[in-house]
mmCIF file with all atom_site columns, N, CA and C in Angstrom:
data_model
loop_
_atom_site.group_PDB
_atom_site.id
_atom_site.type_symbol
_atom_site.label_atom_id
_atom_site.label_alt_id
_atom_site.label_comp_id
_atom_site.label_asym_id
_atom_site.label_entity_id
_atom_site.label_seq_id
_atom_site.pdbx_PDB_ins_code
_atom_site.Cartn_x
_atom_site.Cartn_y
_atom_site.Cartn_z
_atom_site.occupancy
_atom_site.B_iso_or_equiv
_atom_site.pdbx_formal_charge
_atom_site.auth_seq_id
_atom_site.auth_comp_id
_atom_site.auth_asym_id
_atom_site.auth_atom_id
_atom_site.pdbx_PDB_model_num
ATOM 1   N N  . UNK A 1 1  ? 49.138 129.102 -77.601 1.00 0.00 ? 36  UNK A N  1
ATOM 2   C CA . UNK A 1 1  ? 49.488 128.500 -76.342 1.00 0.00 ? 36  UNK A CA 1
ATOM 3   C C  . UNK A 1 1  ? 48.271 128.304 -75.431 1.00 0.00 ? 36  UNK A C  1
ATOM 4   N N  . UNK A 1 2  ? 47.219 129.011 -75.720 1.00 0.00 ? 37  UNK A N  1
ATOM 5   C CA . UNK A 1 2  ? 46.027 128.863 -74.885 1.00 0.00 ? 37  UNK A CA 1
ATOM 6   C C  . UNK A 1 2  ? 45.497 127.437 -74.912 1.00 0.00 ? 37  UNK A C  1
ATOM 7   N N  . UNK A 1 3  ? 45.583 126.777 -76.056 1.00 0.00 ? 38  UNK A N  1
ATOM 8   C CA . UNK A 1 3  ? 45.090 125.405 -76.159 1.00 0.00 ? 38  UNK A CA 1
ATOM 9   C C  . UNK A 1 3  ? 45.941 124.463 -75.316 1.00 0.00 ? 38  UNK A C  1
ATOM 10  N N  . UNK A 1 4  ? 47.276 124.609 -75.399 1.00 0.00 ? 39  UNK A N  1
ATOM 11  C CA . UNK A 1 4  ? 48.165 123.747 -74.619 1.00 0.00 ? 39  UNK A CA 1
ATOM 12  C C  . UNK A 1 4  ? 48.041 124.001 -73.120 1.00 0.00 ? 39  UNK A C  1
ATOM 13  N N  . UNK A 1 5  ? 47.787 125.226 -72.740 1.00 0.00 ? 40  UNK A N  1
ATOM 14  C CA . UNK A 1 5  ? 47.720 125.553 -71.321 1.00 0.00 ? 40  UNK A CA 1
ATOM 15  C C  . UNK A 1 5  ? 46.322 125.346 -70.725 1.00 0.00 ? 40  UNK A C  1
ATOM 16  N N  . UNK A 1 6  ? 45.325 125.135 -71.548 1.00 0.00 ? 41  UNK A N  1
ATOM 17  C CA . UNK A 1 6  ? 43.944 125.007 -71.065 1.00 0.00 ? 41  UNK A CA 1
ATOM 18  C C  . UNK A 1 6  ? 43.763 123.936 -69.991 1.00 0.00 ? 41  UNK A C  1
ATOM 19  N N  . UNK A 1 7  ? 44.344 122.723 -70.159 1.00 0.00 ? 42  UNK A N  1
ATOM 20  C CA . UNK A 1 7  ? 44.163 121.722 -69.096 1.00 0.00 ? 42  UNK A CA 1
ATOM 21  C C  . UNK A 1 7  ? 44.772 122.154 -67.754 1.00 0.00 ? 42  UNK A C  1
ATOM 22  N N  . UNK A 1 8  ? 45.832 122.900 -67.800 1.00 0.00 ? 43  UNK A N  1
ATOM 23  C CA . UNK A 1 8  ? 46.477 123.384 -66.576 1.00 0.00 ? 43  UNK A CA 1
ATOM 24  C C  . UNK A 1 8  ? 45.637 124.500 -65.960 1.00 0.00 ? 43  UNK A C  1
ATOM 25  N N  . UNK A 1 9  ? 45.295 125.475 -66.779 1.00 0.00 ? 44  UNK A N  1
ATOM 26  C CA . UNK A 1 9  ? 44.579 126.653 -66.292 1.00 0.00 ? 44  UNK A CA 1
ATOM 27  C C  . UNK A 1 9  ? 43.138 126.340 -65.878 1.00 0.00 ? 44  UNK A C  1
ATOM 28  N N  . UNK A 1 10 ? 42.638 125.183 -66.306 1.00 0.00 ? 45  UNK A N  1
ATOM 29  C CA . UNK A 1 10 ? 41.295 124.767 -65.898 1.00 0.00 ? 45  UNK A CA 1
ATOM 30  C C  . UNK A 1 10 ? 41.247 124.538 -64.386 1.00 0.00 ? 45  UNK A C  1
ATOM 31  N N  . UNK A 1 11 ? 42.341 124.057 -63.817 1.00 0.00 ? 46  UNK A N  1
ATOM 32  C CA . UNK A 1 11 ? 42.377 123.706 -62.400 1.00 0.00 ? 46  UNK A CA 1
ATOM 33  C C  . UNK A 1 11 ? 43.200 124.656 -61.534 1.00 0.00 ? 46  UNK A C  1
ATOM 34  N N  . UNK A 1 12 ? 44.165 125.330 -62.141 1.00 0.00 ? 47  UNK A N  1
ATOM 35  C CA . UNK A 1 12 ? 45.048 126.217 -61.385 1.00 0.00 ? 47  UNK A CA 1
ATOM 36  C C  . UNK A 1 12 ? 45.215 127.538 -62.115 1.00 0.00 ? 47  UNK A C  1
ATOM 37  N N  . UNK A 1 13 ? 45.200 128.633 -61.377 1.00 0.00 ? 48  UNK A N  1
ATOM 38  C CA . UNK A 1 13 ? 45.366 129.953 -61.993 1.00 0.00 ? 48  UNK A CA 1
ATOM 39  C C  . UNK A 1 13 ? 46.791 130.463 -61.886 1.00 0.00 ? 48  UNK A C  1
ATOM 40  N N  . UNK A 1 14 ? 47.558 129.922 -60.938 1.00 0.00 ? 49  UNK A N  1
ATOM 41  C CA . UNK A 1 14 ? 48.961 130.303 -60.791 1.00 0.00 ? 49  UNK A CA 1
ATOM 42  C C  . UNK A 1 14 ? 49.658 129.262 -59.933 1.00 0.00 ? 49  UNK A C  1
ATOM 43  N N  . UNK A 1 15 ? 50.972 129.368 -59.859 1.00 0.00 ? 50  UNK A N  1
ATOM 44  C CA . UNK A 1 15 ? 51.752 128.444 -59.051 1.00 0.00 ? 50  UNK A CA 1
ATOM 45  C C  . UNK A 1 15 ? 53.091 128.184 -59.694 1.00 0.00 ? 50  UNK A C  1
ATOM 46  N N  . UNK A 1 16 ? 53.689 127.069 -59.341 1.00 0.00 ? 51  UNK A N  1
ATOM 47  C CA . UNK A 1 16 ? 54.959 126.646 -59.908 1.00 0.00 ? 51  UNK A CA 1
ATOM 48  C C  . UNK A 1 16 ? 54.688 125.513 -60.886 1.00 0.00 ? 51  UNK A C  1
ATOM 49  N N  . UNK A 1 17 ? 55.474 125.507 -61.978 1.00 0.00 ? 52  UNK A N  1
ATOM 50  C CA . UNK A 1 17 ? 55.309 124.433 -62.956 1.00 0.00 ? 52  UNK A CA 1
ATOM 51  C C  . UNK A 1 17 ? 56.668 124.009 -63.482 1.00 0.00 ? 52  UNK A C  1
ATOM 52  N N  . UNK A 1 18 ? 56.830 122.705 -63.664 1.00 0.00 ? 53  UNK A N  1
ATOM 53  C CA . UNK A 1 18 ? 58.022 122.123 -64.268 1.00 0.00 ? 53  UNK A CA 1
ATOM 54  C C  . UNK A 1 18 ? 57.587 121.441 -65.545 1.00 0.00 ? 53  UNK A C  1
ATOM 55  N N  . UNK A 1 19 ? 58.130 121.902 -66.658 1.00 0.00 ? 54  UNK A N  1
ATOM 56  C CA . UNK A 1 19 ? 57.827 121.323 -67.968 1.00 0.00 ? 54  UNK A CA 1
ATOM 57  C C  . UNK A 1 19 ? 59.013 120.459 -68.385 1.00 0.00 ? 54  UNK A C  1
ATOM 58  N N  . UNK A 1 20 ? 58.820 119.140 -68.382 1.00 0.00 ? 55  UNK A N  1
ATOM 59  C CA . UNK A 1 20 ? 59.871 118.211 -68.776 1.00 0.00 ? 55  UNK A CA 1
ATOM 60  C C  . UNK A 1 20 ? 59.762 117.993 -70.273 1.00 0.00 ? 55  UNK A C  1
ATOM 61  N N  . UNK A 1 21 ? 60.835 118.305 -70.986 1.00 0.00 ? 56  UNK A N  1
ATOM 62  C CA . UNK A 1 21 ? 60.805 118.267 -72.446 1.00 0.00 ? 56  UNK A CA 1
ATOM 63  C C  . UNK A 1 21 ? 60.171 119.537 -72.975 1.00 0.00 ? 56  UNK A C  1
ATOM 64  N N  . UNK A 1 22 ? 60.620 120.664 -72.438 1.00 0.00 ? 57  UNK A N  1
ATOM 65  C CA . UNK A 1 22 ? 59.960 121.951 -72.707 1.00 0.00 ? 57  UNK A CA 1
ATOM 66  C C  . UNK A 1 22 ? 60.265 122.539 -74.077 1.00 0.00 ? 57  UNK A C  1
ATOM 67  N N  . UNK A 1 23 ? 61.144 121.914 -74.851 1.00 0.00 ? 58  UNK A N  1
ATOM 68  C CA . UNK A 1 23 ? 61.440 122.425 -76.187 1.00 0.00 ? 58  UNK A CA 1
ATOM 69  C C  . UNK A 1 23 ? 62.008 123.816 -76.131 1.00 0.00 ? 58  UNK A C  1
ATOM 70  N N  . UNK A 1 24 ? 61.464 124.714 -76.943 1.00 0.00 ? 59  UNK A N  1
ATOM 71  C CA . UNK A 1 24 ? 61.974 126.092 -76.980 1.00 0.00 ? 59  UNK A CA 1
ATOM 72  C C  . UNK A 1 24 ? 61.400 126.978 -75.882 1.00 0.00 ? 59  UNK A C  1
ATOM 73  N N  . UNK A 1 25 ? 60.552 126.422 -75.025 1.00 0.00 ? 60  UNK A N  1
ATOM 74  C CA . UNK A 1 25 ? 60.034 127.159 -73.883 1.00 0.00 ? 60  UNK A CA 1
ATOM 75  C C  . UNK A 1 25 ? 58.801 127.996 -74.148 1.00 0.00 ? 60  UNK A C  1
ATOM 76  N N  . UNK A 1 26 ? 58.159 127.821 -75.290 1.00 0.00 ? 61  UNK A N  1
ATOM 77  C CA . UNK A 1 26 ? 57.015 128.677 -75.628 1.00 0.00 ? 61  UNK A CA 1
ATOM 78  C C  . UNK A 1 26 ? 55.866 128.542 -74.630 1.00 0.00 ? 61  UNK A C  1
ATOM 79  N N  . UNK A 1 27 ? 55.584 127.328 -74.183 1.00 0.00 ? 62  UNK A N  1
ATOM 80  C CA . UNK A 1 27 ? 54.518 127.152 -73.178 1.00 0.00 ? 62  UNK A CA 1
ATOM 81  C C  . UNK A 1 27 ? 54.926 127.801 -71.857 1.00 0.00 ? 62  UNK A C  1
ATOM 82  N N  . UNK A 1 28 ? 56.166 127.613 -71.458 1.00 0.00 ? 63  UNK A N  1
ATOM 83  C CA . UNK A 1 28 ? 56.644 128.221 -70.213 1.00 0.00 ? 63  UNK A CA 1
ATOM 84  C C  . UNK A 1 28 ? 56.592 129.742 -70.287 1.00 0.00 ? 63  UNK A C  1
ATOM 85  N N  . UNK A 1 29 ? 56.958 130.301 -71.432 1.00 0.00 ? 64  UNK A N  1
ATOM 86  C CA . UNK A 1 29 ? 56.919 131.761 -71.591 1.00 0.00 ? 64  UNK A CA 1
ATOM 87  C C  . UNK A 1 29 ? 55.484 132.269 -71.442 1.00 0.00 ? 64  UNK A C  1
ATOM 88  N N  . UNK A 1 30 ? 54.544 131.572 -72.057 1.00 0.00 ? 65  UNK A N  1
ATOM 89  C CA . UNK A 1 30 ? 53.140 131.960 -71.956 1.00 0.00 ? 65  UNK A CA 1
ATOM 90  C C  . UNK A 1 30 ? 52.677 131.921 -70.498 1.00 0.00 ? 65  UNK A C  1
ATOM 91  N N  . UNK A 1 31 ? 53.006 130.832 -69.796 1.00 0.00 ? 66  UNK A N  1
ATOM 92  C CA . UNK A 1 31 ? 52.593 130.702 -68.398 1.00 0.00 ? 66  UNK A CA 1
ATOM 93  C C  . UNK A 1 31 ? 53.303 131.713 -67.500 1.00 0.00 ? 66  UNK A C  1
ATOM 94  N N  . UNK A 1 32 ? 54.562 132.002 -67.801 1.00 0.00 ? 67  UNK A N  1
ATOM 95  C CA . UNK A 1 32 ? 55.297 133.014 -67.035 1.00 0.00 ? 67  UNK A CA 1
ATOM 96  C C  . UNK A 1 32 ? 54.608 134.374 -67.173 1.00 0.00 ? 67  UNK A C  1
ATOM 97  N N  . UNK A 1 33 ? 54.169 134.680 -68.376 1.00 0.00 ? 68  UNK A N  1
ATOM 98  C CA . UNK A 1 33 ? 53.455 135.945 -68.602 1.00 0.00 ? 68  UNK A CA 1
ATOM 99  C C  . UNK A 1 33 ? 52.104 135.978 -67.890 1.00 0.00 ? 68  UNK A C  1
ATOM 100 N N  . UNK A 1 34 ? 51.578 134.790 -67.536 1.00 0.00 ? 69  UNK A N  1
ATOM 101 C CA . UNK A 1 34 ? 50.317 134.691 -66.788 1.00 0.00 ? 69  UNK A CA 1
ATOM 102 C C  . UNK A 1 34 ? 50.555 134.722 -65.277 1.00 0.00 ? 69  UNK A C  1
ATOM 103 N N  . UNK A 1 35 ? 51.830 134.837 -64.868 1.00 0.00 ? 70  UNK A N  1
ATOM 104 C CA . UNK A 1 35 ? 52.144 134.942 -63.450 1.00 0.00 ? 70  UNK A CA 1
ATOM 105 C C  . UNK A 1 35 ? 52.693 133.682 -62.801 1.00 0.00 ? 70  UNK A C  1
ATOM 106 N N  . UNK A 1 36 ? 52.931 132.656 -63.579 1.00 0.00 ? 71  UNK A N  1
ATOM 107 C CA . UNK A 1 36 ? 53.438 131.397 -63.046 1.00 0.00 ? 71  UNK A CA 1
ATOM 108 C C  . UNK A 1 36 ? 54.939 131.478 -62.779 1.00 0.00 ? 71  UNK A C  1
ATOM 109 N N  . UNK A 1 37 ? 55.405 130.672 -61.825 1.00 0.00 ? 72  UNK A N  1
ATOM 110 C CA . UNK A 1 37 ? 56.820 130.481 -61.539 1.00 0.00 ? 72  UNK A CA 1
ATOM 111 C C  . UNK A 1 37 ? 57.234 129.257 -62.360 1.00 0.00 ? 72  UNK A C  1
ATOM 112 N N  . UNK A 1 38 ? 58.019 129.454 -63.419 1.00 0.00 ? 73  UNK A N  1
ATOM 113 C CA . UNK A 1 38 ? 58.233 128.405 -64.410 1.00 0.00 ? 73  UNK A CA 1
ATOM 114 C C  . UNK A 1 38 ? 59.649 127.839 -64.391 1.00 0.00 ? 73  UNK A C  1
ATOM 115 N N  . UNK A 1 39 ? 59.718 126.536 -64.652 1.00 0.00 ? 74  UNK A N  1
ATOM 116 C CA . UNK A 1 39 ? 60.982 125.802 -64.747 1.00 0.00 ? 74  UNK A CA 1
ATOM 117 C C  . UNK A 1 39 ? 60.848 124.782 -65.869 1.00 0.00 ? 74  UNK A C  1
ATOM 118 N N  . UNK A 1 40 ? 61.960 124.519 -66.552 1.00 0.00 ? 75  UNK A N  1
ATOM 119 C CA . UNK A 1 40 ? 61.929 123.547 -67.627 1.00 0.00 ? 75  UNK A CA 1
ATOM 120 C C  . UNK A 1 40 ? 63.184 122.708 -67.694 1.00 0.00 ? 75  UNK A C  1
ATOM 121 N N  . UNK A 1 41 ? 63.036 121.547 -68.314 1.00 0.00 ? 76  UNK A N  1
ATOM 122 C CA . UNK A 1 41 ? 64.149 120.645 -68.592 1.00 0.00 ? 76  UNK A CA 1
ATOM 123 C C  . UNK A 1 41 ? 64.050 120.268 -70.068 1.00 0.00 ? 76  UNK A C  1
ATOM 124 N N  . UNK A 1 42 ? 65.163 120.404 -70.777 1.00 0.00 ? 77  UNK A N  1
ATOM 125 C CA . UNK A 1 42 ? 65.178 120.085 -72.205 1.00 0.00 ? 77  UNK A CA 1
ATOM 126 C C  . UNK A 1 42 ? 66.521 119.453 -72.551 1.00 0.00 ? 77  UNK A C  1
ATOM 127 N N  . UNK A 1 43 ? 66.467 118.330 -73.257 1.00 0.00 ? 78  UNK A N  1
ATOM 128 C CA . UNK A 1 43 ? 67.683 117.603 -73.601 1.00 0.00 ? 78  UNK A CA 1
ATOM 129 C C  . UNK A 1 43 ? 68.393 118.212 -74.818 1.00 0.00 ? 78  UNK A C  1
ATOM 130 N N  . UNK A 1 44 ? 67.656 118.844 -75.717 1.00 0.00 ? 79  UNK A N  1
ATOM 131 C CA . UNK A 1 44 ? 68.258 119.438 -76.919 1.00 0.00 ? 79  UNK A CA 1
ATOM 132 C C  . UNK A 1 44 ? 68.893 120.777 -76.551 1.00 0.00 ? 79  UNK A C  1
ATOM 133 N N  . UNK A 1 45 ? 70.189 120.872 -76.741 1.00 0.00 ? 80  UNK A N  1
ATOM 134 C CA . UNK A 1 45 ? 70.936 122.047 -76.300 1.00 0.00 ? 80  UNK A CA 1
ATOM 135 C C  . UNK A 1 45 ? 70.471 123.344 -76.967 1.00 0.00 ? 80  UNK A C  1
ATOM 136 N N  . UNK A 1 46 ? 70.254 123.321 -78.270 1.00 0.00 ? 81  UNK A N  1
ATOM 137 C CA . UNK A 1 46 ? 69.866 124.559 -78.956 1.00 0.00 ? 81  UNK A CA 1
ATOM 138 C C  . UNK A 1 46 ? 68.515 125.075 -78.470 1.00 0.00 ? 81  UNK A C  1
ATOM 139 N N  . UNK A 1 47 ? 67.575 124.172 -78.216 1.00 0.00 ? 82  UNK A N  1
ATOM 140 C CA . UNK A 1 47 ? 66.259 124.585 -77.727 1.00 0.00 ? 82  UNK A CA 1
ATOM 141 C C  . UNK A 1 47 ? 66.347 125.144 -76.320 1.00 0.00 ? 82  UNK A C  1
ATOM 142 N N  . UNK A 1 48 ? 67.108 124.487 -75.453 1.00 0.00 ? 83  UNK A N  1
ATOM 143 C CA . UNK A 1 48 ? 67.227 124.976 -74.072 1.00 0.00 ? 83  UNK A CA 1
ATOM 144 C C  . UNK A 1 48 ? 67.980 126.299 -74.010 1.00 0.00 ? 83  UNK A C  1
ATOM 145 N N  . UNK A 1 49 ? 68.969 126.476 -74.877 1.00 0.00 ? 84  UNK A N  1
ATOM 146 C CA . UNK A 1 49 ? 69.681 127.759 -74.922 1.00 0.00 ? 84  UNK A CA 1
ATOM 147 C C  . UNK A 1 49 ? 68.749 128.880 -75.366 1.00 0.00 ? 84  UNK A C  1
ATOM 148 N N  . UNK A 1 50 ? 67.935 128.617 -76.358 1.00 0.00 ? 85  UNK A N  1
ATOM 149 C CA . UNK A 1 50 ? 66.973 129.621 -76.822 1.00 0.00 ? 85  UNK A CA 1
ATOM 150 C C  . UNK A 1 50 ? 66.026 130.014 -75.690 1.00 0.00 ? 85  UNK A C  1
ATOM 151 N N  . UNK A 1 51 ? 65.494 129.011 -75.006 1.00 0.00 ? 86  UNK A N  1
ATOM 152 C CA . UNK A 1 51 ? 64.558 129.271 -73.909 1.00 0.00 ? 86  UNK A CA 1
ATOM 153 C C  . UNK A 1 51 ? 65.223 130.076 -72.802 1.00 0.00 ? 86  UNK A C  1
ATOM 154 N N  . UNK A 1 52 ? 66.446 129.730 -72.466 1.00 0.00 ? 87  UNK A N  1
ATOM 155 C CA . UNK A 1 52 ? 67.140 130.400 -71.375 1.00 0.00 ? 87  UNK A CA 1
ATOM 156 C C  . UNK A 1 52 ? 67.647 131.786 -71.769 1.00 0.00 ? 87  UNK A C  1
ATOM 157 N N  . UNK A 1 53 ? 68.280 131.881 -72.928 1.00 0.00 ? 88  UNK A N  1
ATOM 158 C CA . UNK A 1 53 ? 68.935 133.132 -73.307 1.00 0.00 ? 88  UNK A CA 1
ATOM 159 C C  . UNK A 1 53 ? 68.018 134.136 -73.991 1.00 0.00 ? 88  UNK A C  1
ATOM 160 N N  . UNK A 1 54 ? 67.168 133.674 -74.861 1.00 0.00 ? 89  UNK A N  1
ATOM 161 C CA . UNK A 1 54 ? 66.290 134.574 -75.610 1.00 0.00 ? 89  UNK A CA 1
ATOM 162 C C  . UNK A 1 54 ? 64.995 134.861 -74.842 1.00 0.00 ? 89  UNK A C  1
ATOM 163 N N  . UNK A 1 55 ? 64.378 133.813 -74.289 1.00 0.00 ? 90  UNK A N  1
ATOM 164 C CA . UNK A 1 55 ? 63.104 133.988 -73.596 1.00 0.00 ? 90  UNK A CA 1
ATOM 165 C C  . UNK A 1 55 ? 63.278 134.257 -72.102 1.00 0.00 ? 90  UNK A C  1
ATOM 166 N N  . UNK A 1 56 ? 64.510 134.212 -71.619 1.00 0.00 ? 91  UNK A N  1
ATOM 167 C CA . UNK A 1 56 ? 64.832 134.489 -70.211 1.00 0.00 ? 91  UNK A CA 1
ATOM 168 C C  . UNK A 1 56 ? 64.071 133.569 -69.265 1.00 0.00 ? 91  UNK A C  1
ATOM 169 N N  . UNK A 1 57 ? 64.112 132.269 -69.566 1.00 0.00 ? 92  UNK A N  1
ATOM 170 C CA . UNK A 1 57 ? 63.438 131.275 -68.743 1.00 0.00 ? 92  UNK A CA 1
ATOM 171 C C  . UNK A 1 57 ? 64.452 130.450 -67.964 1.00 0.00 ? 92  UNK A C  1
ATOM 172 N N  . UNK A 1 58 ? 64.010 129.859 -66.887 1.00 0.00 ? 93  UNK A N  1
ATOM 173 C CA . UNK A 1 58 ? 64.835 128.990 -66.065 1.00 0.00 ? 93  UNK A CA 1
ATOM 174 C C  . UNK A 1 58 ? 64.716 127.574 -66.624 1.00 0.00 ? 93  UNK A C  1
ATOM 175 N N  . UNK A 1 59 ? 65.621 127.239 -67.564 1.00 0.00 ? 94  UNK A N  1
ATOM 176 C CA . UNK A 1 59 ? 65.576 125.939 -68.240 1.00 0.00 ? 94  UNK A CA 1
ATOM 177 C C  . UNK A 1 59 ? 66.929 125.247 -68.078 1.00 0.00 ? 94  UNK A C  1
ATOM 178 N N  . UNK A 1 60 ? 66.875 123.992 -67.656 1.00 0.00 ? 95  UNK A N  1
ATOM 179 C CA . UNK A 1 60 ? 68.057 123.162 -67.480 1.00 0.00 ? 95  UNK A CA 1
ATOM 180 C C  . UNK A 1 60 ? 68.248 122.326 -68.734 1.00 0.00 ? 95  UNK A C  1
ATOM 181 N N  . UNK A 1 61 ? 69.487 122.324 -69.264 1.00 0.00 ? 96  UNK A N  1
ATOM 182 C CA . UNK A 1 61 ? 69.801 121.496 -70.420 1.00 0.00 ? 96  UNK A CA 1
ATOM 183 C C  . UNK A 1 61 ? 70.356 120.160 -69.951 1.00 0.00 ? 96  UNK A C  1
ATOM 184 N N  . UNK A 1 62 ? 69.654 119.095 -70.228 1.00 0.00 ? 97  UNK A N  1
ATOM 185 C CA . UNK A 1 62 ? 70.106 117.760 -69.858 1.00 0.00 ? 97  UNK A CA 1
ATOM 186 C C  . UNK A 1 62 ? 68.931 116.835 -69.628 1.00 0.00 ? 97  UNK A C  1
ATOM 187 N N  . UNK A 1 63 ? 69.247 115.692 -69.061 1.00 0.00 ? 98  UNK A N  1
ATOM 188 C CA . UNK A 1 63 ? 68.216 114.692 -68.760 1.00 0.00 ? 98  UNK A CA 1
ATOM 189 C C  . UNK A 1 63 ? 67.629 114.974 -67.379 1.00 0.00 ? 98  UNK A C  1
ATOM 190 N N  . UNK A 1 64 ? 66.415 114.587 -67.162 1.00 0.00 ? 99  UNK A N  1
ATOM 191 C CA . UNK A 1 64 ? 65.756 114.818 -65.881 1.00 0.00 ? 99  UNK A CA 1
ATOM 192 C C  . UNK A 1 64 ? 66.510 114.109 -64.762 1.00 0.00 ? 99  UNK A C  1
ATOM 193 N N  . UNK A 1 65 ? 67.145 113.006 -65.074 1.00 0.00 ? 100 UNK A N  1
ATOM 194 C CA . UNK A 1 65 ? 67.908 112.268 -64.081 1.00 0.00 ? 100 UNK A CA 1
ATOM 195 C C  . UNK A 1 65 ? 69.112 113.070 -63.564 1.00 0.00 ? 100 UNK A C  1
ATOM 196 N N  . UNK A 1 66 ? 69.597 113.989 -64.403 1.00 0.00 ? 101 UNK A N  1
ATOM 197 C CA . UNK A 1 66 ? 70.747 114.818 -64.038 1.00 0.00 ? 101 UNK A CA 1
ATOM 198 C C  . UNK A 1 66 ? 70.333 115.966 -63.147 1.00 0.00 ? 101 UNK A C  1
#
């Protein structure tokens, strides 16, 4: 996850982040462990459920328009 988060962490060390199309939430989990306030949106129900229930992340299942 360090590679995916490098562009973000290059400019910001903490804050709030919204990951649109967050998948299973692995990037959000990594950033949450770094102290970030994380939010995600994922259209695939199984991936968003995993992120919310297993990884304990704040992930909305649906389209960003919703």
